[in-house]
PDB file of C-alpha atoms in Angstrom:
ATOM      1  CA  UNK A   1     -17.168-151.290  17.770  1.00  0.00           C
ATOM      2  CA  UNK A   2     -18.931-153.406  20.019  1.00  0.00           C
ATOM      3  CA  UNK A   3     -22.652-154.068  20.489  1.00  0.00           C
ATOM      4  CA  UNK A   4     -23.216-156.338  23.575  1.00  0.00           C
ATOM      5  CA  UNK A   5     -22.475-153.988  26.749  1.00  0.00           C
ATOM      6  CA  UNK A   6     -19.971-155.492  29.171  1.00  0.00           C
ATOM      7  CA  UNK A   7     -21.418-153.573  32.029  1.00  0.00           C
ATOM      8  CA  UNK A   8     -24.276-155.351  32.024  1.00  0.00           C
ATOM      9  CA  UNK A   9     -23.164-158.745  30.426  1.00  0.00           C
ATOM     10  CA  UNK A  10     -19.427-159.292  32.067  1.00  0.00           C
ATOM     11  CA  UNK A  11     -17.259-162.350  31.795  1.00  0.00           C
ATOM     12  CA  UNK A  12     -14.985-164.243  33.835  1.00  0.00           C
ATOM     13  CA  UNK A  13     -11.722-165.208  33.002  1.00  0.00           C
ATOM     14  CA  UNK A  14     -11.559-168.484  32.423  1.00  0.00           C
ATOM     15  CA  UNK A  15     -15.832-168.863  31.006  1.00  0.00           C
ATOM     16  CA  UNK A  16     -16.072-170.309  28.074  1.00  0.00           C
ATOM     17  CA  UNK A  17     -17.409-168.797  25.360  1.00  0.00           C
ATOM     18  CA  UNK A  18     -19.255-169.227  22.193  1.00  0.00           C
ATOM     19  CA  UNK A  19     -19.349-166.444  19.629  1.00  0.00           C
ATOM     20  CA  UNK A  20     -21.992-167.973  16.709  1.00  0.00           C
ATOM     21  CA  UNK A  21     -22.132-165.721  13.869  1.00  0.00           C
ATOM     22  CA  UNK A  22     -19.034-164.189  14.792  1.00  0.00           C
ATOM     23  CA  UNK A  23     -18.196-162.184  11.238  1.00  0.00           C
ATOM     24  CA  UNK A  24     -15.274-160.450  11.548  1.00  0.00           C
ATOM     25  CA  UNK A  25     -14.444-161.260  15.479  1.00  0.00           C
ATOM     26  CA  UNK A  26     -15.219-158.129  17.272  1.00  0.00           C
ATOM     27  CA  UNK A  27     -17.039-159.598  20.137  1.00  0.00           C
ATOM     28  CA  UNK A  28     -14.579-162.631  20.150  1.00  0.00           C
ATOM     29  CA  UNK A  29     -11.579-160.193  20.304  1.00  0.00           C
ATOM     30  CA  UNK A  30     -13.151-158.496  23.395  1.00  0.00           C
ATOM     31  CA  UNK A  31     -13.876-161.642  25.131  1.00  0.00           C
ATOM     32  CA  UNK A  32     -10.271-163.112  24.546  1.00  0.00           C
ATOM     33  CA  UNK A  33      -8.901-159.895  25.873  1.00  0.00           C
ATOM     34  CA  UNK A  34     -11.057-160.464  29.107  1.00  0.00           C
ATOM     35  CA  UNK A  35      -9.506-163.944  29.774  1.00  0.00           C
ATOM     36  CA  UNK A  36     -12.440-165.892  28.306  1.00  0.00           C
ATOM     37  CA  UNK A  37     -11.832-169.131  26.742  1.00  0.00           C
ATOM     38  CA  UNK A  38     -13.342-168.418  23.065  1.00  0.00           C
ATOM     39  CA  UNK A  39     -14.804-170.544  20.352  1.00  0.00           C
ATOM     40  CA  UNK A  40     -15.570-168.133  17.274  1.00  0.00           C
ATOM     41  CA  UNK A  41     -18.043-170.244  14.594  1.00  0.00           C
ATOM     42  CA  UNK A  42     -19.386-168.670  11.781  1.00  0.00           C
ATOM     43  CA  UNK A  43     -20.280-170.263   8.239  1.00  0.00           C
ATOM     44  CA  UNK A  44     -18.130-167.986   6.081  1.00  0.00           C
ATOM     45  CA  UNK A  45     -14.830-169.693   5.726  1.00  0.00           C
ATOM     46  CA  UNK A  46     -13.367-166.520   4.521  1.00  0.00           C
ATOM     47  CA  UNK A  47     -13.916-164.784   7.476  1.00  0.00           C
ATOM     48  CA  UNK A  48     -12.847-167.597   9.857  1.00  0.00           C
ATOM     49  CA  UNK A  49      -9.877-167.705   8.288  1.00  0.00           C
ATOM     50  CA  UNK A  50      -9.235-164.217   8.921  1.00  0.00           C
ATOM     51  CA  UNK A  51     -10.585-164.077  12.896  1.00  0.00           C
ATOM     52  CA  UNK A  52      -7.989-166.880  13.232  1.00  0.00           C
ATOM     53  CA  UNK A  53      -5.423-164.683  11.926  1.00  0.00           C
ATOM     54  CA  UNK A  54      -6.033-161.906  13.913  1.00  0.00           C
ATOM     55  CA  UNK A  55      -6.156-164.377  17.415  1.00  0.00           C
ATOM     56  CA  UNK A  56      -2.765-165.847  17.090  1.00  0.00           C
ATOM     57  CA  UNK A  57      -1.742-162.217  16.103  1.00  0.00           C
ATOM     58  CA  UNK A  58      -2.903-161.138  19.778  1.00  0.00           C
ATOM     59  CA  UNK A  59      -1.601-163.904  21.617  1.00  0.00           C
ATOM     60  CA  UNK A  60       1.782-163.242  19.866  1.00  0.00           C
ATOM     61  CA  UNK A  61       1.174-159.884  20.733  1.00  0.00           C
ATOM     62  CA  UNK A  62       0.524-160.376  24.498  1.00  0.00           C
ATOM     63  CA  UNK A  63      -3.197-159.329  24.195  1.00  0.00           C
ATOM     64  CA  UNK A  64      -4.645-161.892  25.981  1.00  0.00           C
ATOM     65  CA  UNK A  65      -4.089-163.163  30.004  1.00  0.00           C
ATOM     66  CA  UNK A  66      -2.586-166.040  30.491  1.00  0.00           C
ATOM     67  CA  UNK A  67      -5.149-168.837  30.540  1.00  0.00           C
ATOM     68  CA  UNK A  68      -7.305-167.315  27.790  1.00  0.00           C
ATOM     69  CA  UNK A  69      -7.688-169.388  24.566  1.00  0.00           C
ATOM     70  CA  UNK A  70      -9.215-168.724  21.142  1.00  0.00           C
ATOM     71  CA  UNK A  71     -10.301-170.758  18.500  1.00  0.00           C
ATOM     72  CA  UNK A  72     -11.794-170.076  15.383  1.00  0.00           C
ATOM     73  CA  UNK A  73     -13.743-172.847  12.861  1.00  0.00           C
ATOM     74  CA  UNK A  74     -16.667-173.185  10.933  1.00  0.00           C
ATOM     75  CA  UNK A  75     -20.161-174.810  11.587  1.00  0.00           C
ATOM     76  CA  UNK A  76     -24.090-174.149  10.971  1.00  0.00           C
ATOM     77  CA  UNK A  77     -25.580-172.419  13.725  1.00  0.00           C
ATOM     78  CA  UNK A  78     -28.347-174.855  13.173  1.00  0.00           C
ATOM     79  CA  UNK A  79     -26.306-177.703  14.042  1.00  0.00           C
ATOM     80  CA  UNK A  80     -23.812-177.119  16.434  1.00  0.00           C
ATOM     81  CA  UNK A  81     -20.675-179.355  16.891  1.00  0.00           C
ATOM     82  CA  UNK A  82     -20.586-179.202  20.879  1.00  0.00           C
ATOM     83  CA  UNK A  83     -21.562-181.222  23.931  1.00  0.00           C
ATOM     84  CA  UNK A  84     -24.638-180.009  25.577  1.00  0.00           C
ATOM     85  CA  UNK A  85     -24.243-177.500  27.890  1.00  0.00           C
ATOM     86  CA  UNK A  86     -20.667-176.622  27.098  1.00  0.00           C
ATOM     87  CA  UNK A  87     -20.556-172.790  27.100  1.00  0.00           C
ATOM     88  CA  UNK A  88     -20.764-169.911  30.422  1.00  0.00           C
ATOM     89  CA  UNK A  89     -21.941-167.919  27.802  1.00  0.00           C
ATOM     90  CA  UNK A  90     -23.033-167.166  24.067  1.00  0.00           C
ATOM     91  CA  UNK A  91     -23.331-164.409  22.007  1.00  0.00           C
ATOM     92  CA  UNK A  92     -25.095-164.084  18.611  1.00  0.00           C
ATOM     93  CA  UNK A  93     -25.010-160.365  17.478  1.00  0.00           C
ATOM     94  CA  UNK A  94     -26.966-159.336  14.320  1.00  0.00           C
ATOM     95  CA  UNK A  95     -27.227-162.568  12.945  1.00  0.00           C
ATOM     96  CA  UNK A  96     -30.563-164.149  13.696  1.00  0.00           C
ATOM     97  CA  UNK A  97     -32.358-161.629  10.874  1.00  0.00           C
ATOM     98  CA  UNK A  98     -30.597-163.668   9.015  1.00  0.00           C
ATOM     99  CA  UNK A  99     -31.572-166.901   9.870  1.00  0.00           C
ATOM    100  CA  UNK A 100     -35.233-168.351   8.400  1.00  0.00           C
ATOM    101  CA  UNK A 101     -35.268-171.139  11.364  1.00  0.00           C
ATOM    102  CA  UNK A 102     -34.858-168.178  14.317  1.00  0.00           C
ATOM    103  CA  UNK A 103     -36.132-170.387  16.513  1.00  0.00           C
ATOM    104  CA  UNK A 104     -33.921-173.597  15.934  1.00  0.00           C
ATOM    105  CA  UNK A 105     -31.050-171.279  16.241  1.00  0.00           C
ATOM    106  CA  UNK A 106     -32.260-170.157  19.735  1.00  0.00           C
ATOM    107  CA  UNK A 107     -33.120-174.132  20.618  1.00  0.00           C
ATOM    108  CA  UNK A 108     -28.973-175.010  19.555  1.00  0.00           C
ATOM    109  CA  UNK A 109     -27.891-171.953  21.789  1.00  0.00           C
ATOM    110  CA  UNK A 110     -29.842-172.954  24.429  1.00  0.00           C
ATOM    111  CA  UNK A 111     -28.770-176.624  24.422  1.00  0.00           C
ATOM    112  CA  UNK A 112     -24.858-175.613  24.740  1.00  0.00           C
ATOM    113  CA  UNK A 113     -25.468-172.935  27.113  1.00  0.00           C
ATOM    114  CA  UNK A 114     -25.061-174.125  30.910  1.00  0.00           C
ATOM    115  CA  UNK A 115     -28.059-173.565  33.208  1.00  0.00           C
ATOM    116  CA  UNK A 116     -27.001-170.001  34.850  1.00  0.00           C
ATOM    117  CA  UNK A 117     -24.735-169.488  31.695  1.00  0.00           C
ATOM    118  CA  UNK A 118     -25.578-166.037  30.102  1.00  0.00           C
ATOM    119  CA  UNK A 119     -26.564-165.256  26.538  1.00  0.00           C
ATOM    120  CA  UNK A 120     -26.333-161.943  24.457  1.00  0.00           C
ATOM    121  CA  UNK A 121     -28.232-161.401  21.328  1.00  0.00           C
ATOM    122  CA  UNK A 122     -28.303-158.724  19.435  1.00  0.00           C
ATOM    123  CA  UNK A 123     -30.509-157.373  16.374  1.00  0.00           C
ATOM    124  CA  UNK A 124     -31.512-154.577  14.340  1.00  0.00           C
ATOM    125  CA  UNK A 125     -33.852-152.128  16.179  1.00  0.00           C
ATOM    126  CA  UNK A 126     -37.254-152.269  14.931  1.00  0.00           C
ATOM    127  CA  UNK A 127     -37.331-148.191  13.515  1.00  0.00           C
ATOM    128  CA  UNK A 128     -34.090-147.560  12.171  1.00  0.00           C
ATOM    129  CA  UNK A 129     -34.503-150.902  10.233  1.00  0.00           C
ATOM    130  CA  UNK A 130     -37.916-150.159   8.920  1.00  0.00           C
ATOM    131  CA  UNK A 131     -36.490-146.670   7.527  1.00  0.00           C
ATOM    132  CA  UNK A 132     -33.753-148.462   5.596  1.00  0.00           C
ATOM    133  CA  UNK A 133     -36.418-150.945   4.119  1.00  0.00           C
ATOM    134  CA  UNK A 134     -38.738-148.452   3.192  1.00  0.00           C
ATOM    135  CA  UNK A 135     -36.044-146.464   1.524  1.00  0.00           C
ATOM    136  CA  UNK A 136     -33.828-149.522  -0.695  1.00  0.00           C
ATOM    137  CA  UNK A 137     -35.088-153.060  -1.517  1.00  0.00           C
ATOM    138  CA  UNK A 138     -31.000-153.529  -2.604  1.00  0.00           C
ATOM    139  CA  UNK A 139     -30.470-153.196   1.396  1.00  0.00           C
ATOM    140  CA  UNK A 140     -31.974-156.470   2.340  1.00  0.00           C
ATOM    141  CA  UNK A 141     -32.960-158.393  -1.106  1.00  0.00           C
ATOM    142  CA  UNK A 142     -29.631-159.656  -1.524  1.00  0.00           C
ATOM    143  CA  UNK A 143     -28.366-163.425  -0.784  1.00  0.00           C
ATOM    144  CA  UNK A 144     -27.650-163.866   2.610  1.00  0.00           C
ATOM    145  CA  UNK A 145     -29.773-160.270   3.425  1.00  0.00           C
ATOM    146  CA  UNK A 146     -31.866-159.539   6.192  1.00  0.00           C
ATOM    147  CA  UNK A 147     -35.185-161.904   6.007  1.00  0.00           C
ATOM    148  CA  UNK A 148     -37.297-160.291   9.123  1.00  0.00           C
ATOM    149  CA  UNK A 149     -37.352-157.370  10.788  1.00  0.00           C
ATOM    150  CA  UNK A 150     -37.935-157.762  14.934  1.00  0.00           C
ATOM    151  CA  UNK A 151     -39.957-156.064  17.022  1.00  0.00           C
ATOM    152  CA  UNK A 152     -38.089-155.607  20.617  1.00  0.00           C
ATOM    153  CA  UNK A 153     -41.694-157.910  22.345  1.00  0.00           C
ATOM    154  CA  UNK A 154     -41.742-160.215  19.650  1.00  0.00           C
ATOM    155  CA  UNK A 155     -37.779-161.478  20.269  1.00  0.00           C
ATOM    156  CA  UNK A 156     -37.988-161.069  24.133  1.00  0.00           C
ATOM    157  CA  UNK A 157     -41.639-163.611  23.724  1.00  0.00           C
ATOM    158  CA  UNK A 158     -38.712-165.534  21.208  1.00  0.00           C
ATOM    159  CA  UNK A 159     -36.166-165.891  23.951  1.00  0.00           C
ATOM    160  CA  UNK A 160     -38.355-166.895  26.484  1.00  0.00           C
ATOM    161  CA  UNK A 161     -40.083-169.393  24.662  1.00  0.00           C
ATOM    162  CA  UNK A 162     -36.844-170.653  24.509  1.00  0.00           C
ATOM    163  CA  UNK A 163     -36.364-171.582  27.883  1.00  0.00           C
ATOM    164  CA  UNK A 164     -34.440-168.507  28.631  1.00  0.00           C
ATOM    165  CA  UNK A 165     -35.287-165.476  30.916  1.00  0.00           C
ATOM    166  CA  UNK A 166     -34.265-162.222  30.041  1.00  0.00           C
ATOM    167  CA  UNK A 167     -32.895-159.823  32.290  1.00  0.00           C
ATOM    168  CA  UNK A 168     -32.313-156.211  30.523  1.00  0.00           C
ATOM    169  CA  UNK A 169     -32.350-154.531  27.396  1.00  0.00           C
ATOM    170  CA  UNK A 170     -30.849-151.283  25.244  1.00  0.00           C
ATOM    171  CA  UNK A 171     -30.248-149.831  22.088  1.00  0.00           C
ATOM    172  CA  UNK A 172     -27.069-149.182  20.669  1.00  0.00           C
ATOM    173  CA  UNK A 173     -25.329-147.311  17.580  1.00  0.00           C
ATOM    174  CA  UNK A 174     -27.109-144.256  17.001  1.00  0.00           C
ATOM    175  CA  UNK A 175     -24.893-142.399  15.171  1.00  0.00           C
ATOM    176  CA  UNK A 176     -24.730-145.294  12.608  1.00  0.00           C
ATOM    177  CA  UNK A 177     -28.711-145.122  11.633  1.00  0.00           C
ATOM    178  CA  UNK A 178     -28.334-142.035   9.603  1.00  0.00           C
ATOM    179  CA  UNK A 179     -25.408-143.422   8.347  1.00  0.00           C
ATOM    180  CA  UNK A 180     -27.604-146.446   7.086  1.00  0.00           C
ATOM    181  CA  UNK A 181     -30.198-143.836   6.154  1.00  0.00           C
ATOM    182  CA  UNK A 182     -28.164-142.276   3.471  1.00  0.00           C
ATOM    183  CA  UNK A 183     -26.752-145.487   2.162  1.00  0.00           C
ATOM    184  CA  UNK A 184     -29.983-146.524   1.431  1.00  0.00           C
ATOM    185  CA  UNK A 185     -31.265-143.470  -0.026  1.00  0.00           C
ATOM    186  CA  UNK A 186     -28.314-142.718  -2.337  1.00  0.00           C
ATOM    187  CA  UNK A 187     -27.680-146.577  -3.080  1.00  0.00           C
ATOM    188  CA  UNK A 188     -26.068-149.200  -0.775  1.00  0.00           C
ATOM    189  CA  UNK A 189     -23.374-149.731  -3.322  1.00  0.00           C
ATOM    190  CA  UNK A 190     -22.866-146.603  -4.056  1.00  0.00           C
ATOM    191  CA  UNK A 191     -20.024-145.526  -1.349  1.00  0.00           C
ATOM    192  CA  UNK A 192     -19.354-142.619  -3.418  1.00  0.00           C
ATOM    193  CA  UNK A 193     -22.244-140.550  -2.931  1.00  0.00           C
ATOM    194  CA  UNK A 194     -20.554-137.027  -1.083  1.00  0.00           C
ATOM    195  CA  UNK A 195     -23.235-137.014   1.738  1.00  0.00           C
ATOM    196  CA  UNK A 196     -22.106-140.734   2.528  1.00  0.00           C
ATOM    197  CA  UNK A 197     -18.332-140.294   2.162  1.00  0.00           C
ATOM    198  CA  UNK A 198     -18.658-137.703   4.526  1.00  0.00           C
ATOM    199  CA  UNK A 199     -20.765-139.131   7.672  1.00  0.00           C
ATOM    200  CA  UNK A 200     -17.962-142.293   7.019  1.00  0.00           C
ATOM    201  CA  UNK A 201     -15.326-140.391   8.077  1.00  0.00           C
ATOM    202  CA  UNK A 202     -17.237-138.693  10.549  1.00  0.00           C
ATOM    203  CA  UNK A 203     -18.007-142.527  12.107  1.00  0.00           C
ATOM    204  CA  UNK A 204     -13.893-143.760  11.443  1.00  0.00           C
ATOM    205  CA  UNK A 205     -13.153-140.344  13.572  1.00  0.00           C
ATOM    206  CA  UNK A 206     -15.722-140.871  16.332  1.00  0.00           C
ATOM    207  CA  UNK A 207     -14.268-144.681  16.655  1.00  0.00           C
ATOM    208  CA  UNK A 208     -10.502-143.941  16.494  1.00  0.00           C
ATOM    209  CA  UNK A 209     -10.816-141.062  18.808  1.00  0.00           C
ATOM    210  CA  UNK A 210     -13.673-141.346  21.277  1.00  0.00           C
ATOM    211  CA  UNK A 211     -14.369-137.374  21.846  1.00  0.00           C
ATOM    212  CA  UNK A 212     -16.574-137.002  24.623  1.00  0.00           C
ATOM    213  CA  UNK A 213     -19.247-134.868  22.821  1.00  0.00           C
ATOM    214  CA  UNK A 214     -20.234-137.782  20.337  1.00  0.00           C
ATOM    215  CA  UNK A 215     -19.922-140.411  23.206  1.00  0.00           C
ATOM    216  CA  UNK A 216     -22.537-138.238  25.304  1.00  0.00           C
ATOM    217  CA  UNK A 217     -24.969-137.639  22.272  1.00  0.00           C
ATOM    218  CA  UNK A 218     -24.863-141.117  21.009  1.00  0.00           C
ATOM    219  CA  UNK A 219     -25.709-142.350  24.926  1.00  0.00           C
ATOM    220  CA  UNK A 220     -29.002-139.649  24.624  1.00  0.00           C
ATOM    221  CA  UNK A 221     -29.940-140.628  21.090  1.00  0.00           C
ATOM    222  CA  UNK A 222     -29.315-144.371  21.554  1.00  0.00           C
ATOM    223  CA  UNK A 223     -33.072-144.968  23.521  1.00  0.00           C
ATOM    224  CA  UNK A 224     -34.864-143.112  20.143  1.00  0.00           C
ATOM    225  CA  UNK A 225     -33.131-143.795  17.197  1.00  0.00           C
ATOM    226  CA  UNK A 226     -30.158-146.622  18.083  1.00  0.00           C
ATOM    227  CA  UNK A 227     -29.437-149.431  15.334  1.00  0.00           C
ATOM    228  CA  UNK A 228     -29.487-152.304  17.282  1.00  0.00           C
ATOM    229  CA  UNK A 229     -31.386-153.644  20.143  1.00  0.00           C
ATOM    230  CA  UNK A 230     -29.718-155.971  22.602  1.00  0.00           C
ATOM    231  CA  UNK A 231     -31.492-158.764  24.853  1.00  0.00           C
ATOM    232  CA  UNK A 232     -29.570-160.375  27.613  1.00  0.00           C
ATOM    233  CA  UNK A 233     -30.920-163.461  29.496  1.00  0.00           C
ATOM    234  CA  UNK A 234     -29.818-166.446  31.235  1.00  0.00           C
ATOM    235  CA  UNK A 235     -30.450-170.012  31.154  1.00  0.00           C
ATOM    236  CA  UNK A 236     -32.688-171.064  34.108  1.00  0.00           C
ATOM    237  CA  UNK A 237     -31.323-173.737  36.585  1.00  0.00           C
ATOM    238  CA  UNK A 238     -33.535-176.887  36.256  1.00  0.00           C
ATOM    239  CA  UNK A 239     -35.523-177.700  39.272  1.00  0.00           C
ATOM    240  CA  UNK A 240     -33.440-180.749  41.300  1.00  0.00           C
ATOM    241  CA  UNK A 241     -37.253-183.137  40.907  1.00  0.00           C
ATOM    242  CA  UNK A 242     -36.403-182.569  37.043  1.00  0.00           C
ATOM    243  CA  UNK A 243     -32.801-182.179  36.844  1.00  0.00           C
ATOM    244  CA  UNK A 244     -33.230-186.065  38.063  1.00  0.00           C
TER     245      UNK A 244
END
């Protein structure tokens, strides 16, 4: 299930790109599918481990063009162990609610990102968010939790403070806000609960299978009720008087 929209935010083969915060690898996957050189950080050793697993299982597989690469490792988003300007790209999905220094984490990705590279960030959507808050404490007063919920002006002011000029904007998930909804209301440990069991499987079926009718409603509810909200923006070229 993918958040960043590759319409609007497409790759090369051959750019190089960093996934920070990657989690599980589902934006890493995609990219190494579209011939993108990938570096896949994240802080959770656990889950690096894993991503790496699942990369030499696609290149065994035949998943990836020739010339694509993948690597996976650990680091601090705060600190990143690259070169300036090093990455075509980066892409930091629902991960900076996380992060109490939001705005050191935008200074690091903006310091490895090439001037004209292109960076994807992705959080959750201002409404939807506030619901589950309002409903469970559990759902974000946990270690490692959500710290902040954004407001779609208040990250776009973020990103361009940054140095970086945005260039579009959606929402995304739909159909997974209610599903949020009734964790939260019934307990977000509590995976038992029949109402929640049942919208699950309703999810696993709309991912597996695609049908048409949940692809089309999802598209119409995605601008009022979608789960995440999704900035794209590039890295400005720097003038030649300063770039001497």
């Amino acid at each position: 299930m993918l958040t960043v929209d590759f319409t609007r935010f497409p790759l090369a083969p051959g750019d190089r790109v960093l996934d920070l915060g990657c989690g599980a690898g589902r934006h890493a996957f995609e990219c190494y599918r579209r011939g993108a050189q990938v570096v896949a950080l994240d802080q959770n050793g656990e889950e690096i481990r894993e991503v790496a697993k699942w990369f030499a299982a696609m290149k065994e597989a035949g998943e990836a063009p020739a010339g694509a690469t993948a690597t996976a490792m650990e680091g601090d988003a705060l600190n990143l162990p690259f070169p300036d300007e090093s990455f075509d790209v980066v892409i930091i999905s629902e991960v900076m609610e996380h992060i109490p220094d939001d705005k050191g984490v935008l200074a690091e990705m903006v310091r490895v990102l090439k001037p004209g590279g292109r960076i994807a960030i992705t959080v959750p959507r201002y409404g939807p968010e506030k619901v589950c808050w309002t409903l469970s404490d559990a759902y974000h007063e946990v270690e490692g939790g959500h710290i902040r919920i954004y407001k779609a002006d208040e990250l776009l002011a973020k990103i361009r403070q940054a140095g970086l000029r945005p260039y579009g904007t959606h929402h995304a998930h739909a159909l997974h806000s209610p599903y949020w909804w009734l964790k939260c209301a019934f307990g977000v440990d509590n995976d038992k609960a029949l109402p929640v069991r049942a919208y699950h499987k309703l999810l696993v079926w709309d991912i597996m299978k695609k049908p048409a009718l949940t692809r089309v409603a999802e598209q119409l509810l995605n601008p009022v009720v979608g789960k995440s909200f999704v900035a794209y923006a590039t890295k400005p070229h720097l003038p030649k008087a300063d770039a001497q």
